[in-house]
CSV table of C-alpha atoms in Angstrom, one decimal:
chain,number,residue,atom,x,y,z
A,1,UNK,CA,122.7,95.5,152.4
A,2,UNK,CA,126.0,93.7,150.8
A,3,UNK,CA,127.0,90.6,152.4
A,4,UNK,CA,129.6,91.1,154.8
A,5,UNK,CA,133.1,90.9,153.4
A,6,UNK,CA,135.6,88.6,153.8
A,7,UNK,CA,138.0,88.8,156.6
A,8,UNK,CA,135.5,90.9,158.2
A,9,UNK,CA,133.8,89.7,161.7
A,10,UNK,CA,131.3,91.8,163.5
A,11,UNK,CA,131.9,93.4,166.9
A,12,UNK,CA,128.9,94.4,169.1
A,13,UNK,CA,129.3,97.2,171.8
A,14,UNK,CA,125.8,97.4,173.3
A,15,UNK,CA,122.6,96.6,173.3
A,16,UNK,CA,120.2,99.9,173.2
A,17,UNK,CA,116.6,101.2,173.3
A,18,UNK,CA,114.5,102.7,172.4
A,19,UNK,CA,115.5,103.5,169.0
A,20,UNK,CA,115.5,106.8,168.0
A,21,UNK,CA,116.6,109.8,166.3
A,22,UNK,CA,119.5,110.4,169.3
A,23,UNK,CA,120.7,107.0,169.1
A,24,UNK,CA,121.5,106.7,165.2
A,25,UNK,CA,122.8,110.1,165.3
A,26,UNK,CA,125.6,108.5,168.0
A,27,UNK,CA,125.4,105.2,166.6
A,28,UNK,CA,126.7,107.2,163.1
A,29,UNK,CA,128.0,105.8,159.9
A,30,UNK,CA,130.4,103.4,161.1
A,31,UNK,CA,128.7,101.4,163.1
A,32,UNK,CA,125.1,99.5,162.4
A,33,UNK,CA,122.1,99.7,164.5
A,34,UNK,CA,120.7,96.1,164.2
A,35,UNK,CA,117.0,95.8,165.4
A,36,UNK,CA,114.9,98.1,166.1
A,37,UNK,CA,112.1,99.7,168.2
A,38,UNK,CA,112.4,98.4,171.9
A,39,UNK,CA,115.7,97.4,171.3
A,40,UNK,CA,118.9,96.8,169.0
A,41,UNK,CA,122.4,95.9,169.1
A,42,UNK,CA,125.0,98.3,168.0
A,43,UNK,CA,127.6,96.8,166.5
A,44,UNK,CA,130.6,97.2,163.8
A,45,UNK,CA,132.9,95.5,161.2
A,46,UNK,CA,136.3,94.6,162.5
A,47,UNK,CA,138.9,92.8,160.7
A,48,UNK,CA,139.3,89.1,161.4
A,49,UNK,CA,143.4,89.3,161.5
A,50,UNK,CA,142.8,91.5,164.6
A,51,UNK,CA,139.7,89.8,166.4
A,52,UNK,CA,139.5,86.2,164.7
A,53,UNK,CA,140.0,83.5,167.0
A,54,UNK,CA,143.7,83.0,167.7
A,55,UNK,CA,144.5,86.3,166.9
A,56,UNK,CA,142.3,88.2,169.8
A,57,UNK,CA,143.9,86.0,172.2
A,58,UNK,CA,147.5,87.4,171.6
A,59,UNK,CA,146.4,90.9,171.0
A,60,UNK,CA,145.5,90.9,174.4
A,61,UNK,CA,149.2,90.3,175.5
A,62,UNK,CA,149.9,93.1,173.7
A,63,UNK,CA,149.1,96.2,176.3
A,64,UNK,CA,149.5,99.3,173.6
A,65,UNK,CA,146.8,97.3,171.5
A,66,UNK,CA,145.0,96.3,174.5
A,67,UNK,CA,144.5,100.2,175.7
A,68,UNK,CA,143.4,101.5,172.1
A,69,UNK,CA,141.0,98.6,171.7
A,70,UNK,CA,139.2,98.9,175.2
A,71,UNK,CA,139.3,102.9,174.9
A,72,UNK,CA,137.7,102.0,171.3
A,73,UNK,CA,135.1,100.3,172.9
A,74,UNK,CA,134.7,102.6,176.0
A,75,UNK,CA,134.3,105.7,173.8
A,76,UNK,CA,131.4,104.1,171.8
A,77,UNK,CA,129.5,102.9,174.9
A,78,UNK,CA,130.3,106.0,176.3
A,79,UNK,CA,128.4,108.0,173.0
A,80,UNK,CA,125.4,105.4,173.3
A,81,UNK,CA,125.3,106.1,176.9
A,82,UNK,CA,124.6,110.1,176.4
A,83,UNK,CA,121.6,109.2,174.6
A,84,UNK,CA,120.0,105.8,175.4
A,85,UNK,CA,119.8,103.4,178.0
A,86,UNK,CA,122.7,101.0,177.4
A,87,UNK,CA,123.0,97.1,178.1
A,88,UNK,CA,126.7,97.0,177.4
A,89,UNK,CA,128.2,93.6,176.3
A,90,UNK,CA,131.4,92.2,177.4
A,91,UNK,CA,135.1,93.4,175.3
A,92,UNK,CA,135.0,90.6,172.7
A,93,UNK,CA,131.5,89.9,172.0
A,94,UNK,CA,132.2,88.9,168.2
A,95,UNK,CA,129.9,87.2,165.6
A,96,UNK,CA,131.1,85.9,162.0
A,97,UNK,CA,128.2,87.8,160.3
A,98,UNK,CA,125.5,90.6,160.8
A,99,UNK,CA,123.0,87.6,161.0
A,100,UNK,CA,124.5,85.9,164.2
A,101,UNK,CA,124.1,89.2,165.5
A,102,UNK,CA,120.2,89.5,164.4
A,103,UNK,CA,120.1,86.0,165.9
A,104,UNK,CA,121.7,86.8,169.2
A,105,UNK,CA,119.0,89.4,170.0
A,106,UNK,CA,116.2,87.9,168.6
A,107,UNK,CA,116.6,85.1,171.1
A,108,UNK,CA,117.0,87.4,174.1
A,109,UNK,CA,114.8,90.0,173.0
A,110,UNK,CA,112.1,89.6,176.0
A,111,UNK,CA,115.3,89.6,178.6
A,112,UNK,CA,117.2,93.0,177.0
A,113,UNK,CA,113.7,94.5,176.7
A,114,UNK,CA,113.2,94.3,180.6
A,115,UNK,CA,116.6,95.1,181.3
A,116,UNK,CA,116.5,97.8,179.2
A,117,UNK,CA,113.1,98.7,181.5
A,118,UNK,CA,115.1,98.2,184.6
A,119,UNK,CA,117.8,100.2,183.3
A,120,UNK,CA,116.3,103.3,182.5
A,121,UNK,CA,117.9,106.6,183.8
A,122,UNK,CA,120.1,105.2,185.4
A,123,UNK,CA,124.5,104.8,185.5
A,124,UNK,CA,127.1,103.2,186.9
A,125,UNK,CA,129.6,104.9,189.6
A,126,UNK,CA,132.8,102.7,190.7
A,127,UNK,CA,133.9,103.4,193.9
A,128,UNK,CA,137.0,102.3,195.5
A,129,UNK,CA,138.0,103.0,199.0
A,130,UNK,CA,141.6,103.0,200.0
A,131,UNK,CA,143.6,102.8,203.5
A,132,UNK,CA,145.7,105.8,203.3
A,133,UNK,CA,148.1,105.0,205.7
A,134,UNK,CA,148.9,102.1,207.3
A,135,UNK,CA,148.5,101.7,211.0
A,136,UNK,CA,152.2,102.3,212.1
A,137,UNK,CA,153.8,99.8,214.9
A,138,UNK,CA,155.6,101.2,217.3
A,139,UNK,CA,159.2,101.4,217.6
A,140,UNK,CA,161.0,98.5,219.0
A,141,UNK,CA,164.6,100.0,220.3
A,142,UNK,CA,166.6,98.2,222.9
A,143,UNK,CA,163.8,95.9,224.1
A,144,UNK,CA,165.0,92.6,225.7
A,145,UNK,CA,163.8,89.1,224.8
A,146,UNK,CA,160.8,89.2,226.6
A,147,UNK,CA,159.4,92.3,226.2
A,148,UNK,CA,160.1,92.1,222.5
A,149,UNK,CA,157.4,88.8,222.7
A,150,UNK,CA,155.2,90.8,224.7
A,151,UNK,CA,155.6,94.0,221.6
A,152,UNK,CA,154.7,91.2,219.2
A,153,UNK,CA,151.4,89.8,220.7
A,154,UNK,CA,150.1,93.2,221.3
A,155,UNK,CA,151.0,93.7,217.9
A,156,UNK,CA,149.0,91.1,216.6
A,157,UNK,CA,146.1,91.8,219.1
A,158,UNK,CA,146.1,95.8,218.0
A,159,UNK,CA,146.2,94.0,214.4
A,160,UNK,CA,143.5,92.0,214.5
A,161,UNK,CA,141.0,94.9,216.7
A,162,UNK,CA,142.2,97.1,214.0
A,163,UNK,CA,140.9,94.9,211.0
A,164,UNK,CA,137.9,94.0,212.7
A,165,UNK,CA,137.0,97.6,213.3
A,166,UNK,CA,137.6,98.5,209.9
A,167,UNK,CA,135.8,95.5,208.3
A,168,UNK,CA,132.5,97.0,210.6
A,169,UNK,CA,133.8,101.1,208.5
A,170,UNK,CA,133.5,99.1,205.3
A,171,UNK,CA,130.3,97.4,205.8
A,172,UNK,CA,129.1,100.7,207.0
A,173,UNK,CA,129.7,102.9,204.1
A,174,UNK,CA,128.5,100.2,202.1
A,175,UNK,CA,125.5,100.5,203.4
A,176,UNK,CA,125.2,104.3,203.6
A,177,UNK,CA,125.8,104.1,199.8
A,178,UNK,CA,123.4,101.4,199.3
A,179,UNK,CA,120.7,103.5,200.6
A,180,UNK,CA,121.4,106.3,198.0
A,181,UNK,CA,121.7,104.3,195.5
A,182,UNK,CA,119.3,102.1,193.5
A,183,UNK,CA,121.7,98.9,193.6
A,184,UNK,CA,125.5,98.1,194.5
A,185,UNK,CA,127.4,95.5,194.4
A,186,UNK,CA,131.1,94.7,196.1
A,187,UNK,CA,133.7,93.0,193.9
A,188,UNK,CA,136.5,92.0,194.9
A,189,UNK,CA,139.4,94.9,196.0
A,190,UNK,CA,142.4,94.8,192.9
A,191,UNK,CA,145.8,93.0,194.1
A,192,UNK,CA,148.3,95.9,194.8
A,193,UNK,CA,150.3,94.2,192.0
A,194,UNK,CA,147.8,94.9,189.4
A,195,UNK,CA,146.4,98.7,190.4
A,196,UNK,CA,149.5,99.2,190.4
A,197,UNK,CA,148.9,101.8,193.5
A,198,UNK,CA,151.0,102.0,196.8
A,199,UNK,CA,148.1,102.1,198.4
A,200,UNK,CA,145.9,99.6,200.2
A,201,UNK,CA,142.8,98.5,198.4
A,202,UNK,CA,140.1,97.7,201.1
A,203,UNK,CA,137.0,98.0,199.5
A,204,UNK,CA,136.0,97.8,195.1
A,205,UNK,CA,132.6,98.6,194.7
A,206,UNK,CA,129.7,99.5,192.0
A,207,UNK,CA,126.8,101.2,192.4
A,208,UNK,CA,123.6,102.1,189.9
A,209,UNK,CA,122.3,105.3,190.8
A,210,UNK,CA,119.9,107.7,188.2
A,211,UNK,CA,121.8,110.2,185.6
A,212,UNK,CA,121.1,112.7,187.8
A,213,UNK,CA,123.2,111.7,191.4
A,214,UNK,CA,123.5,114.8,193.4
A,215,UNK,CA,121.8,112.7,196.4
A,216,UNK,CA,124.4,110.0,195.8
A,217,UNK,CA,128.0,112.1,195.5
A,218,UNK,CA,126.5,114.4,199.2
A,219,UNK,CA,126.4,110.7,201.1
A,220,UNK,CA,130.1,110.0,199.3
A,221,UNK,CA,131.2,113.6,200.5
A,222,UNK,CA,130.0,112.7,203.9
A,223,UNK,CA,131.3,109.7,204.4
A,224,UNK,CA,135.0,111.2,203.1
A,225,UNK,CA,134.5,113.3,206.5
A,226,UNK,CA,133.7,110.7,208.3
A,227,UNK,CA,136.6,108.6,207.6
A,228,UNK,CA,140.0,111.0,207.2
A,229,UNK,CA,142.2,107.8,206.9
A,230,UNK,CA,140.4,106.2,204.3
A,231,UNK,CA,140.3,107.8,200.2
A,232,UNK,CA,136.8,107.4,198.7
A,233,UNK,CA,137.2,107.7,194.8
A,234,UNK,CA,134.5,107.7,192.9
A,235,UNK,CA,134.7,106.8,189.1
A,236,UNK,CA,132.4,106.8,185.8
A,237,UNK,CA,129.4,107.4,185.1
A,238,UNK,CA,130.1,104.1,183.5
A,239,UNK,CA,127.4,102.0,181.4
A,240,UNK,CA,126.0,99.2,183.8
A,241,UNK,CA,128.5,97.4,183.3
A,242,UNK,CA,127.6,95.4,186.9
A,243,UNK,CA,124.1,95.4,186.7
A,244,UNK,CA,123.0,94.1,183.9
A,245,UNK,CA,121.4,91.4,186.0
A,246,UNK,CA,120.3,93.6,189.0
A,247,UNK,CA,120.9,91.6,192.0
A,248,UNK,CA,119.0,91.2,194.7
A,249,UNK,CA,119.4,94.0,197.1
B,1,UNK,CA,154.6,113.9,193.6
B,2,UNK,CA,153.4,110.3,195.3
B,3,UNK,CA,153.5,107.5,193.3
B,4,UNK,CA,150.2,107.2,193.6
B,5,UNK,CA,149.6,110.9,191.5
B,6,UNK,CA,152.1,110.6,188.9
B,7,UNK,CA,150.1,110.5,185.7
B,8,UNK,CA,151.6,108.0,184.1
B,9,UNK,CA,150.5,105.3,187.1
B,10,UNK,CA,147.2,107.5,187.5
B,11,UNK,CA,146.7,105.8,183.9
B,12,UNK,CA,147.4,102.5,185.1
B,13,UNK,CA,145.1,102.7,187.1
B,14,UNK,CA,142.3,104.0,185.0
B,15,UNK,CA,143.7,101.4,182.4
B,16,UNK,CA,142.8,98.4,185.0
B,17,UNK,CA,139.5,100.2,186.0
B,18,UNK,CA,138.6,99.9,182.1
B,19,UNK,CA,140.0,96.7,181.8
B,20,UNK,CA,138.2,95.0,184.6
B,21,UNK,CA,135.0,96.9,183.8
B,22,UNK,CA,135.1,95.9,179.9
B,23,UNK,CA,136.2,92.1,180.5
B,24,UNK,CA,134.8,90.9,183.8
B,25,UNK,CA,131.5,92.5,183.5
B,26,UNK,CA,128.8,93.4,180.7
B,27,UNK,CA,126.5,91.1,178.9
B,28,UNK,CA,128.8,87.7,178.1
B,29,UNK,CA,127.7,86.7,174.1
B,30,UNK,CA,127.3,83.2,173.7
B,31,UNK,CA,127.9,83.4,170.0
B,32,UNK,CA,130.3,82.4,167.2
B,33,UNK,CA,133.4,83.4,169.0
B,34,UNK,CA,133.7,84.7,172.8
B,35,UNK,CA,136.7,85.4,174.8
B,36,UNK,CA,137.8,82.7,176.8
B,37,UNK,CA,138.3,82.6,180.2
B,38,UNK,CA,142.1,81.8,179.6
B,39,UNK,CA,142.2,84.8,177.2
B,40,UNK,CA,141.3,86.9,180.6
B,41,UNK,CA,143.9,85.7,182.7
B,42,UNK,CA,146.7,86.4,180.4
B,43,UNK,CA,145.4,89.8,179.8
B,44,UNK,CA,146.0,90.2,183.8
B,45,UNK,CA,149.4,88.1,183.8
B,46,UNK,CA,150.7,90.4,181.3
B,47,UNK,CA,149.1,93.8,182.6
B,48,UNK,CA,150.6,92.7,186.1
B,49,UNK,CA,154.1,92.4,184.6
B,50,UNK,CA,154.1,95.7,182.9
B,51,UNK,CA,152.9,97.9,185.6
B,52,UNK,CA,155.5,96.0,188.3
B,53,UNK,CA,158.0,97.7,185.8
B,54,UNK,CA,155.6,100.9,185.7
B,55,UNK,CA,155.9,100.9,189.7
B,56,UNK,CA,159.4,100.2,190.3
B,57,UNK,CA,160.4,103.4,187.5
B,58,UNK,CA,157.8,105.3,189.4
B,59,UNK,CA,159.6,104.9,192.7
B,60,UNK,CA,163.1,105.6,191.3
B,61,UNK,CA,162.1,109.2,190.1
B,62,UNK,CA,160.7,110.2,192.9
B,63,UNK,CA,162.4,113.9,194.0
B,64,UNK,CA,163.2,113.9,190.0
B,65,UNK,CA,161.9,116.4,187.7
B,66,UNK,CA,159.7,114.7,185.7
């Protein structure tokens, strides 16, 4: 094994197990498998002008190098995920040589090993529920002083019923999904300024569910029935990402 | 088309979904060199700023061929 060249840093995607003949088929020529047995880290060479210290933190502004490189990413834990159980690691996990690597699992080999245990079968589905429509106010045409004030505290009243009673739909469905789920977990609901959707985020949610989720995607398509003014969109299967410390539940 | 289904904001949106999934969760690496914190938020500053300019072209080609 040559020593790793200079201007060359290692990325690692993932931490997998077991190892087998499906994983270094995935894992393939340009990436390394290091470890072995119950678990290893897959990781790969990248160029130091790119992810060195410094330079990372202004690739970032960039967005057309931002999308390749988390796409990069994605499709490689993505490949892993096909075949193995996957512990992924966070965009930017980045060591100066293949031994800090060997290092970093070697110290948290009895913790990957159990999450590995815990994560077995099992995948990621995003879900994101949306307010389709605002609640419309009614019209306010010709109204004199007074009853204008009156419009506005019945406003505020129908407002605040109408939050409340949708606060007790999202708790609801959160539950529902809970309970076909192995685990979920609620994060917080994007800024409209960032999804970049017209739309209303109300709820931002991940749940861990096995490969096979048939019993899971039924509860989602009965809870869309339930609730005609709210969009349920499911996403993934994703790697677990959220869980890679399973909360409590 | 809605804003919301033209494809080039549907990617947005699966952009952030990646994003967020890749850089706020996963395994964090306590190792030689890890993304800091201020690395995220700029990531979001400058993803916000794009796809304002993403939304406001979106809106203006509404009822245009695309």
């Amino acid at each position: 094994m040559t020593a790793t060249a200079a201007g060359t840093l290692w990325y690692a995607y993932a931490v997998v197990g077991p190892v087998d003949d499906d994983v270094r088929a995935a894992v393939g020529g340009e990436l390394e498998l290091i470890g072995s047995g119950e678990a290893a880290v897959v990781a790969g060479p990248v160029d130091e002008s790119e992810f060195g210290e410094g330079a990372l933190g202004a690739r970032l502004n960039d967005r057309d190098w931002l999308e390749q490189a988390v796409q990069a990413h994605e499709r490689i834990v993505q490949r892993l995920l096909a075949v193995a159980t996957v512990v992924p690691l966070r965009f930017g996990s980045i060591h100066r040589d293949r031994q800090g690597v060997e290092q970093f699992l070697d110290s948290r080999r009895p913790e990957f090993a159990a999450a590995l245990a815990r994560l077995r079968g099992r995948v990621e589905l995003g879900m994101k529920v949306w307010l389709e429509q605002e609640p419309e106010a009614p019209p306010s045409r010709g109204a004199t002083g007074r009853e204008y004030l009156e419009r506005q505290r019945a406003e505020r009243d129908r407002r605040a019923g109408a939050t409340a009673a949708l606060e007790d739909r999202l708790r609801a469905i959160h539950e529902r999904l809970l309970a076909a789920a192995d685990a979920g977990v609620l994060n917080r609901p994007q800024a409209r300024e960032l999804s970049g959707d017209p739309r209303r985020m109300l709820m931002n949610a991940a749940y861990l569910v096995p490969t096979e989720h048939d019993v899971f995607l039924a509860e989602v398509e009965h809870l869309r029935r339930e609730h005609p003014q709210l969009a349920l969109d499911v996403t993934g299967p994703w790697a677990p990402y959220n869980f890679t410390e399973l909360p409590e539940r | 088309m809605s804003v919301a289904e033209s494809p080039s904001l549907r990617e947005q949106v699966t952009l952030i979904e990646l994003v967020d999934r890749v850089l706020s969760t996963g395994v964090v690496l306590t190792g030689d060199l890890t993304l800091a914190v201020a690395d995220v938020d700029l990531v979001y500053v400058g993803l916000r700023v794009l796809l304002a300019s993403v939304a406001t072209l979106e809106s203006g080609q509404e009822g245009t061929t695309p």
